[in-house]
Coordinates of C-alpha atoms and ligand atoms in Angstrom, one line a residue:
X13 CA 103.8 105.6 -114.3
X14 CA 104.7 104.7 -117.9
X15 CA 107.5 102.3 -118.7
X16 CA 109.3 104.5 -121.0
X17 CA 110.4 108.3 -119.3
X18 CA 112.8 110.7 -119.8
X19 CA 115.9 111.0 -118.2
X20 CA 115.5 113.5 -114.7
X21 CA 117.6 117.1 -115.6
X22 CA 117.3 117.6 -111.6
X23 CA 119.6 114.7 -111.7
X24 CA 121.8 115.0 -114.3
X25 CA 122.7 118.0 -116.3
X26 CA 120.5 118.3 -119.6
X27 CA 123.8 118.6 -121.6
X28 CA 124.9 114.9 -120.6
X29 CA 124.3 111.7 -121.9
X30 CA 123.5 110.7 -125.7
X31 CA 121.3 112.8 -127.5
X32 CA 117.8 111.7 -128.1
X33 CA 114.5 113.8 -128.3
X34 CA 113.9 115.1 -124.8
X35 CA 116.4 112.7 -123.4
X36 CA 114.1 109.7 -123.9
X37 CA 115.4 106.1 -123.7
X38 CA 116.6 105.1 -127.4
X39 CA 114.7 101.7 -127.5
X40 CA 114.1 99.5 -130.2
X41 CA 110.7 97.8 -129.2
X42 CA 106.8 97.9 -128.9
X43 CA 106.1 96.6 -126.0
X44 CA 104.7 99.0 -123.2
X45 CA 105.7 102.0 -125.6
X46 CA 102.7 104.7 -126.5
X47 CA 104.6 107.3 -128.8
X48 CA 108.2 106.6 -130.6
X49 CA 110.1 109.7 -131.8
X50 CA 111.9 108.3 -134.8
X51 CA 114.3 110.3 -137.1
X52 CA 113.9 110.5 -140.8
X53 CA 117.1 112.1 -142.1
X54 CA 116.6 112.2 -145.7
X55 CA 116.9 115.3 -147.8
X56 CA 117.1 113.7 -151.4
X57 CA 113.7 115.5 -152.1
X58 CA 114.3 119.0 -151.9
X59 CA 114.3 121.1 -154.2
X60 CA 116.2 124.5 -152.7
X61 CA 118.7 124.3 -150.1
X62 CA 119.7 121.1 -148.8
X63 CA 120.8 119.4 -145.8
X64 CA 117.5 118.2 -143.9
X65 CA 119.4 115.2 -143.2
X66 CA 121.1 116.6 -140.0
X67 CA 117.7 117.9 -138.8
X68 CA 116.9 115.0 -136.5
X69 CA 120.4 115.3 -134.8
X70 CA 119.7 119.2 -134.5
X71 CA 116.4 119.1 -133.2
X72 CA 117.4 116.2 -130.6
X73 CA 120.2 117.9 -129.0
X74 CA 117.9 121.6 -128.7
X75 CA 114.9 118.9 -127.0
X76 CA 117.4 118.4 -124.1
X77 CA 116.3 121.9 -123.3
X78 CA 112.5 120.4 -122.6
X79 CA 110.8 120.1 -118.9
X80 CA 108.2 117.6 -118.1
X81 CA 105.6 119.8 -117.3
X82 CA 103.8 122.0 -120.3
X83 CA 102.3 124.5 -118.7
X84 CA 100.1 126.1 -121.5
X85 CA 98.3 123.1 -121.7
X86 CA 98.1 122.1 -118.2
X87 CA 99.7 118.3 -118.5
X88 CA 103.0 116.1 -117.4
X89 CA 103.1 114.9 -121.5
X90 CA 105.3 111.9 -119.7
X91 CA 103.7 111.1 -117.1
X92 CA 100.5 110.0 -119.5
X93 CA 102.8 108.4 -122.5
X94 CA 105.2 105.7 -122.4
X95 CA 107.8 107.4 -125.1
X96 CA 110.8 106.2 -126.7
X97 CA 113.4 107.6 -128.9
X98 CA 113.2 104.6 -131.6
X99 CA 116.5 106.1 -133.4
X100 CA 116.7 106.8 -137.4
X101 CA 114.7 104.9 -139.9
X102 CA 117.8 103.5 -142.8
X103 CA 117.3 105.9 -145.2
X104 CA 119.3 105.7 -148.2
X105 CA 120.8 109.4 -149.3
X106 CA 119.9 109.9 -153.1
X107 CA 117.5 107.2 -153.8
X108 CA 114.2 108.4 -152.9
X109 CA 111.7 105.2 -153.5
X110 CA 114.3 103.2 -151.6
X111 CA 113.9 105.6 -148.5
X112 CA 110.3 105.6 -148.7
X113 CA 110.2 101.7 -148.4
X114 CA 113.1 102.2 -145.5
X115 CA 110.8 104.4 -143.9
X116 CA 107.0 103.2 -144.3
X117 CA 108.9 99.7 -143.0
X118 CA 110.3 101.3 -140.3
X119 CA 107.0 102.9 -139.1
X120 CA 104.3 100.3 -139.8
X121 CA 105.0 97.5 -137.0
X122 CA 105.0 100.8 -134.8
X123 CA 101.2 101.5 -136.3
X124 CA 100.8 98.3 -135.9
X125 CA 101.3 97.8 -132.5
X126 CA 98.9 101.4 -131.4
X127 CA 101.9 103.6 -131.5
X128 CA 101.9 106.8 -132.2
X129 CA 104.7 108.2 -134.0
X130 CA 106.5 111.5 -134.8
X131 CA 108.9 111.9 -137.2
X132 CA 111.7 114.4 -137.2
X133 CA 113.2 115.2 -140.8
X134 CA 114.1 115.5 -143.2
X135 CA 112.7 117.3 -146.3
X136 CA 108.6 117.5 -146.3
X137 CA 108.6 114.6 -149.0
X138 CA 109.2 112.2 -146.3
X139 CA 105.8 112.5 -145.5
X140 CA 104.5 110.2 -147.9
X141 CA 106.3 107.1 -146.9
X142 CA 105.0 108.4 -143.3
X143 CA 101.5 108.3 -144.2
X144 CA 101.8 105.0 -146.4
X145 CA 102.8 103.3 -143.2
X146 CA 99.6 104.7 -141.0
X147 CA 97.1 104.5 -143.3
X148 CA 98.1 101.0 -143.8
X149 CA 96.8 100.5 -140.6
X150 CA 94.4 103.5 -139.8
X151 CA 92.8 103.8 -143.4
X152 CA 92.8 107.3 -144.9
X153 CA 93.6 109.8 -142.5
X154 CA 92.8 113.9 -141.6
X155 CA 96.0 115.9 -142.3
X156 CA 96.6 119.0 -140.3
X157 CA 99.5 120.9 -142.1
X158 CA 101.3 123.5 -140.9
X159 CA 103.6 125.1 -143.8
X160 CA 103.8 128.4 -146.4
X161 CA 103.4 125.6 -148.9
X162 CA 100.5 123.2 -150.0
X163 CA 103.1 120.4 -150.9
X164 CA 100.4 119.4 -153.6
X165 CA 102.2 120.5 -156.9
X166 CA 101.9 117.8 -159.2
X167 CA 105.5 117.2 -160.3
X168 CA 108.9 119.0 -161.2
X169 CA 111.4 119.3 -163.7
X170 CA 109.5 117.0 -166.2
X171 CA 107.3 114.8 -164.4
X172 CA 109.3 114.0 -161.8
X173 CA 106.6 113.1 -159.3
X174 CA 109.0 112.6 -155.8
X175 CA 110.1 115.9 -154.2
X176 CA 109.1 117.4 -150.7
X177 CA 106.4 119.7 -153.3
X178 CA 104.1 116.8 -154.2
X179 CA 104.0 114.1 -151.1
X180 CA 100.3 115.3 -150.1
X181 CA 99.4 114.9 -154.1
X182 CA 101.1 111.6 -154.2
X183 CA 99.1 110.5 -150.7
X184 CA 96.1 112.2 -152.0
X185 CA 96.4 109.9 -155.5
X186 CA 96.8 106.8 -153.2
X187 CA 94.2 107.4 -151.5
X188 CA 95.7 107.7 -148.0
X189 CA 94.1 111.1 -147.1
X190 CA 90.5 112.5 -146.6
X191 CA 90.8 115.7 -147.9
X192 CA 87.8 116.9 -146.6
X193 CA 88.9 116.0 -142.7
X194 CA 92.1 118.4 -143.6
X195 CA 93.4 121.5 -143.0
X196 CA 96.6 123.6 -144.2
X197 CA 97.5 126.5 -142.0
X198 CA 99.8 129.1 -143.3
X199 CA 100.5 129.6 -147.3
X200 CA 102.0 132.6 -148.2
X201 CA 104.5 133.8 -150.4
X202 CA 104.9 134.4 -154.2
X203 CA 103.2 131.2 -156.3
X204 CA 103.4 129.6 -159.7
X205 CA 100.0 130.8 -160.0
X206 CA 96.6 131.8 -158.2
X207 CA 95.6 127.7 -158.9
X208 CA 98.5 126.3 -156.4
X209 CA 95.8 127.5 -153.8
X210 CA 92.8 126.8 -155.3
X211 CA 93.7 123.2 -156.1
X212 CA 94.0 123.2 -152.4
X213 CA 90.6 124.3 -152.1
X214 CA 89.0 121.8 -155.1
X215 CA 91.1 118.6 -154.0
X216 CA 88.8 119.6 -150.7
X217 CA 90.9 120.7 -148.1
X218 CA 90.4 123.7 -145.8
X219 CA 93.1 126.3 -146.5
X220 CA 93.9 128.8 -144.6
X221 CA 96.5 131.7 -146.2
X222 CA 99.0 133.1 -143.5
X223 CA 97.2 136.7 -143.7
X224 CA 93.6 134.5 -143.1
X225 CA 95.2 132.4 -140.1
X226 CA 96.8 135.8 -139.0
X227 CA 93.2 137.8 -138.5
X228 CA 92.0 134.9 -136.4
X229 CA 92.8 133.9 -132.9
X230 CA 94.4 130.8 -131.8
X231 CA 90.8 129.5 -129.9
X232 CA 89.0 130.2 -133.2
X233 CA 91.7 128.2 -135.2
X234 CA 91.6 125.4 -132.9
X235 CA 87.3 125.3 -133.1
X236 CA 88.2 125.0 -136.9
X237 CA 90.7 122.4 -136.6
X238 CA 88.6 120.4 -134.8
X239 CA 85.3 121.1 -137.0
X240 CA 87.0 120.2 -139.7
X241 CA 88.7 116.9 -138.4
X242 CA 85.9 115.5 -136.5
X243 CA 86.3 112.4 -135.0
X244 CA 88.9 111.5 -137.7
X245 CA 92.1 110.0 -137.2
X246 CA 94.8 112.6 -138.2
X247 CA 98.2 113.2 -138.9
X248 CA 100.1 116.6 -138.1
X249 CA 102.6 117.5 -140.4
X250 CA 104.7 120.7 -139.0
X251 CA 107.3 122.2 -141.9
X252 CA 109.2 124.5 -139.9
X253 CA 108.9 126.8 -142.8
X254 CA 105.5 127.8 -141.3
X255 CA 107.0 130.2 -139.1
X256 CA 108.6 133.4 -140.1
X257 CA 112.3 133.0 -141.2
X258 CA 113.3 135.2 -138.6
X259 CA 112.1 132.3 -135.9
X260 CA 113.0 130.0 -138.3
X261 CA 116.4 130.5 -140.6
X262 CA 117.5 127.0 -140.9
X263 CA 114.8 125.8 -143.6
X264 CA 115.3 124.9 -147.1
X265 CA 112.3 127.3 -148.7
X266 CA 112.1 130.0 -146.8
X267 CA 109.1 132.4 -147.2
X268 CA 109.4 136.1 -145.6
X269 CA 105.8 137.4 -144.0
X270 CA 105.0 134.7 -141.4
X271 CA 103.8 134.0 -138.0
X272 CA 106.4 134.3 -134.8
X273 CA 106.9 131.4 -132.7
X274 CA 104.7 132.7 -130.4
X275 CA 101.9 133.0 -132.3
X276 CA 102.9 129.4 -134.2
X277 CA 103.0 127.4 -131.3
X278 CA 99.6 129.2 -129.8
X279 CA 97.7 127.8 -133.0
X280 CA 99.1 124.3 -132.6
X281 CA 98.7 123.9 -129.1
X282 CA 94.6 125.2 -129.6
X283 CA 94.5 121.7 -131.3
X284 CA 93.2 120.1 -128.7
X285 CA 90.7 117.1 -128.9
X286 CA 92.0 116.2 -132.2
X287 CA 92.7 111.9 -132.6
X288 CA 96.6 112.2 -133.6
X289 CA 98.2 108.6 -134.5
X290 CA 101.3 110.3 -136.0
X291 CA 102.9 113.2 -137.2
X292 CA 105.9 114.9 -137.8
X293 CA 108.5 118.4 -137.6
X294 CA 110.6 118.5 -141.2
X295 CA 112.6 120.8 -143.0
X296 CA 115.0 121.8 -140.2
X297 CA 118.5 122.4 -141.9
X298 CA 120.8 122.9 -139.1
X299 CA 123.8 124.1 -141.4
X300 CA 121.7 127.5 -141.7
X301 CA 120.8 127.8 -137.9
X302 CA 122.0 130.4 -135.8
X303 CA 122.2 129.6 -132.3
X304 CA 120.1 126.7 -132.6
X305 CA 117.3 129.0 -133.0
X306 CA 115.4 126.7 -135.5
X307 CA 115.8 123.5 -133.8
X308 CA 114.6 124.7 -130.5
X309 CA 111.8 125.7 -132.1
X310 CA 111.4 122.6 -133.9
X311 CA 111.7 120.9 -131.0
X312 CA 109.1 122.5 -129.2
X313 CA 106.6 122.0 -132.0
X314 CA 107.6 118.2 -131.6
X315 CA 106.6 118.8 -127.4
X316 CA 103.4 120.3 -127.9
X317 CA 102.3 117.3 -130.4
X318 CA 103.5 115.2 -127.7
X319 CA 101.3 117.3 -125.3
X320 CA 98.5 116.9 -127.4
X321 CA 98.5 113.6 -127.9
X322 CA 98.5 113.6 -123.9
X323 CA 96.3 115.5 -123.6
X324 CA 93.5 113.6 -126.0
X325 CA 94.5 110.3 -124.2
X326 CA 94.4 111.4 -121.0
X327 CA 90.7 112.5 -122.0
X328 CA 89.9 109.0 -122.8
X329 CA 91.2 107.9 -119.6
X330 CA 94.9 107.3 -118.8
X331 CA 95.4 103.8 -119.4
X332 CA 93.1 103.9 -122.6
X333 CA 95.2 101.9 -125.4
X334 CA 94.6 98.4 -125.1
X335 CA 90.6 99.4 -124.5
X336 CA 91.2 102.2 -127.7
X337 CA 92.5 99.2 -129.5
X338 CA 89.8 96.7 -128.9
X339 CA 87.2 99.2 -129.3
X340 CA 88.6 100.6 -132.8
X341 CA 90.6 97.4 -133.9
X342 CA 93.1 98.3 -136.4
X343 CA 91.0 99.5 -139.5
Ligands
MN414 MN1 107.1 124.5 -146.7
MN415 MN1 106.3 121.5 -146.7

């Protein structure tokens, strides 16, 4: 069994004991660990509501609500993956390059050592430093996006180039993405203009509008997914936003018109067979939440990554990571 589990809620109630994502140990180390939750409360980058900063607290205390066993997918997640709850990266609140360093150092020596990671935000722009730190390791990697926005506008309020609207430009300009292994699930809503899509499309990625993800079913989304991805290694980036604001108040740009959290968590769980090494759940602002309806939702999406990321490794063969590692080395 791996060295790393969560605490058992047939022993102790889930409502006791220090909150960390799914009641996971809170360990500081790389040794024996195959996924680190690690909280990325920043929310200097937005530029609607804010208050992203509490997210990772949020979402924690709604995991405690998680069971071992996911069902959809058929798997024990923790039986298959050594996890930890690393605790927050030292994010500094208004300096934005500082955090980014705080946080790509935080994550690297994780990449480093085969981990995979998944971050809980925190505003969307966190997801640069995130990326920084893998593809340090990985090389350029497949993004699979889940959002109402592209989060590839070139810059804001006079060229201000740092906000949680640009970090998949910014990772597309340094070269830390293949656009043409990627995917973004979900725009809607009203745009700047009919190019915020199309720039999408000519930068290379496969978009998919909320209406077009809407008319297909989950199984046809997830044969996408993987066409597109390949054999890639990929990140997921989930912004909460993606669903509906009725499933989903507490986010900082809402957009009316999207998909329950049924239908949501249907399309990410059909991403099967897909090589995560990170990913993340951002844009949870629990100051806006009502009845902790975003961050159990949140927190699900951050179980069903987990899941998948069982699931793929369990493919490969359950004690696959030192073998992954010498067969792949670190690229
Ligand atoms: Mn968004
Ligand atoms: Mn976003």
């Amino acid at each position: 069994m791996p060295r790393y589990q969560p605490a058992d809620s047939l022993q102790s109630p889930r409502f006791t004991g220090v909150r960390t994502f799914a009641r996971l140990p809170n360990v500081q180390s790389t040794d024996e660990v195959d996924l680190a939750v690690v909280g990325l409360p920043f929310d200097t980058g937005a530029t609607f509501k804010v208050g992203a900063r509490f997210g990772p607290e949020s979402v924690r205390s709604a995991s405690h609500m998680l069971r071992n066993y996911n069902a959809e997918l058929g798997i024990k997640p923790f039986d298959v993956l050594s996890c930890i709850d690393y605790g927050d990266a030292p994010v500094i609140p208004g300096y934005i390059e500082d955090s980014y360093t705080a946080i790509t150092e935080t994550l690297h020596p994780l990449a480093e050592a085969g981990i995979v990671t998944l971050g809980l935000g925190g505003d969307h722009s966190i997801a640069l430093a995130e990326l920084r730190a893998l593809a340090a390791v990985h090389g350029p990697l497949a993004l699979v996006q889940f959002d109402s926005h592209g989060d590839l506008w070139d810059s804001y309020y006079g060229g201000h180039k740092y906000t949680h609207g640009t970090p998949f430009r910014r990772a597309l300009e340094e070269g830390l993405l293949r656009p043409e292994r990627s995917v973004q699930l979900g725009m809607r809503g009203p745009l700047f203009g009919p190019e915020d899509l199309q720039m999408a499309r000519d930068f290379g990625f496969t978009v998919l509008t909320t209406t077009e993800l809407l008319a297909h079913t989950a199984k046809a989304i997830g044969q996408l997914v993987r066409k597109t991805v390949g054999d890639a290694k990929a990140f997921l980036s989930f912004d909460i936003d993606f669903f509906d604001p009725a499933f989903a108040p507490a986010t900082g740009t809402p957009e009316v018109g999207g998909p329950t959290s049924f239908q949501g968590l249907c399309y990410l769980r059909a991403c099967t067979e897909v090589n995560f090494v990170g990913g993340d759940v951002v844009e949870v602002l629990p100051a806006f939440d009502h009845a902790q309806i975003t961050a159990h939702l949140a927190a699900q999406v951050g179980y069903e990554f987990v899941s998948l990321v069982a699931t793929h490794r369990s493919r490969l063969g359950s004690s696959s990571r030192p073998l992954e590692r010498m067969q792949t080395g670190h690229e």
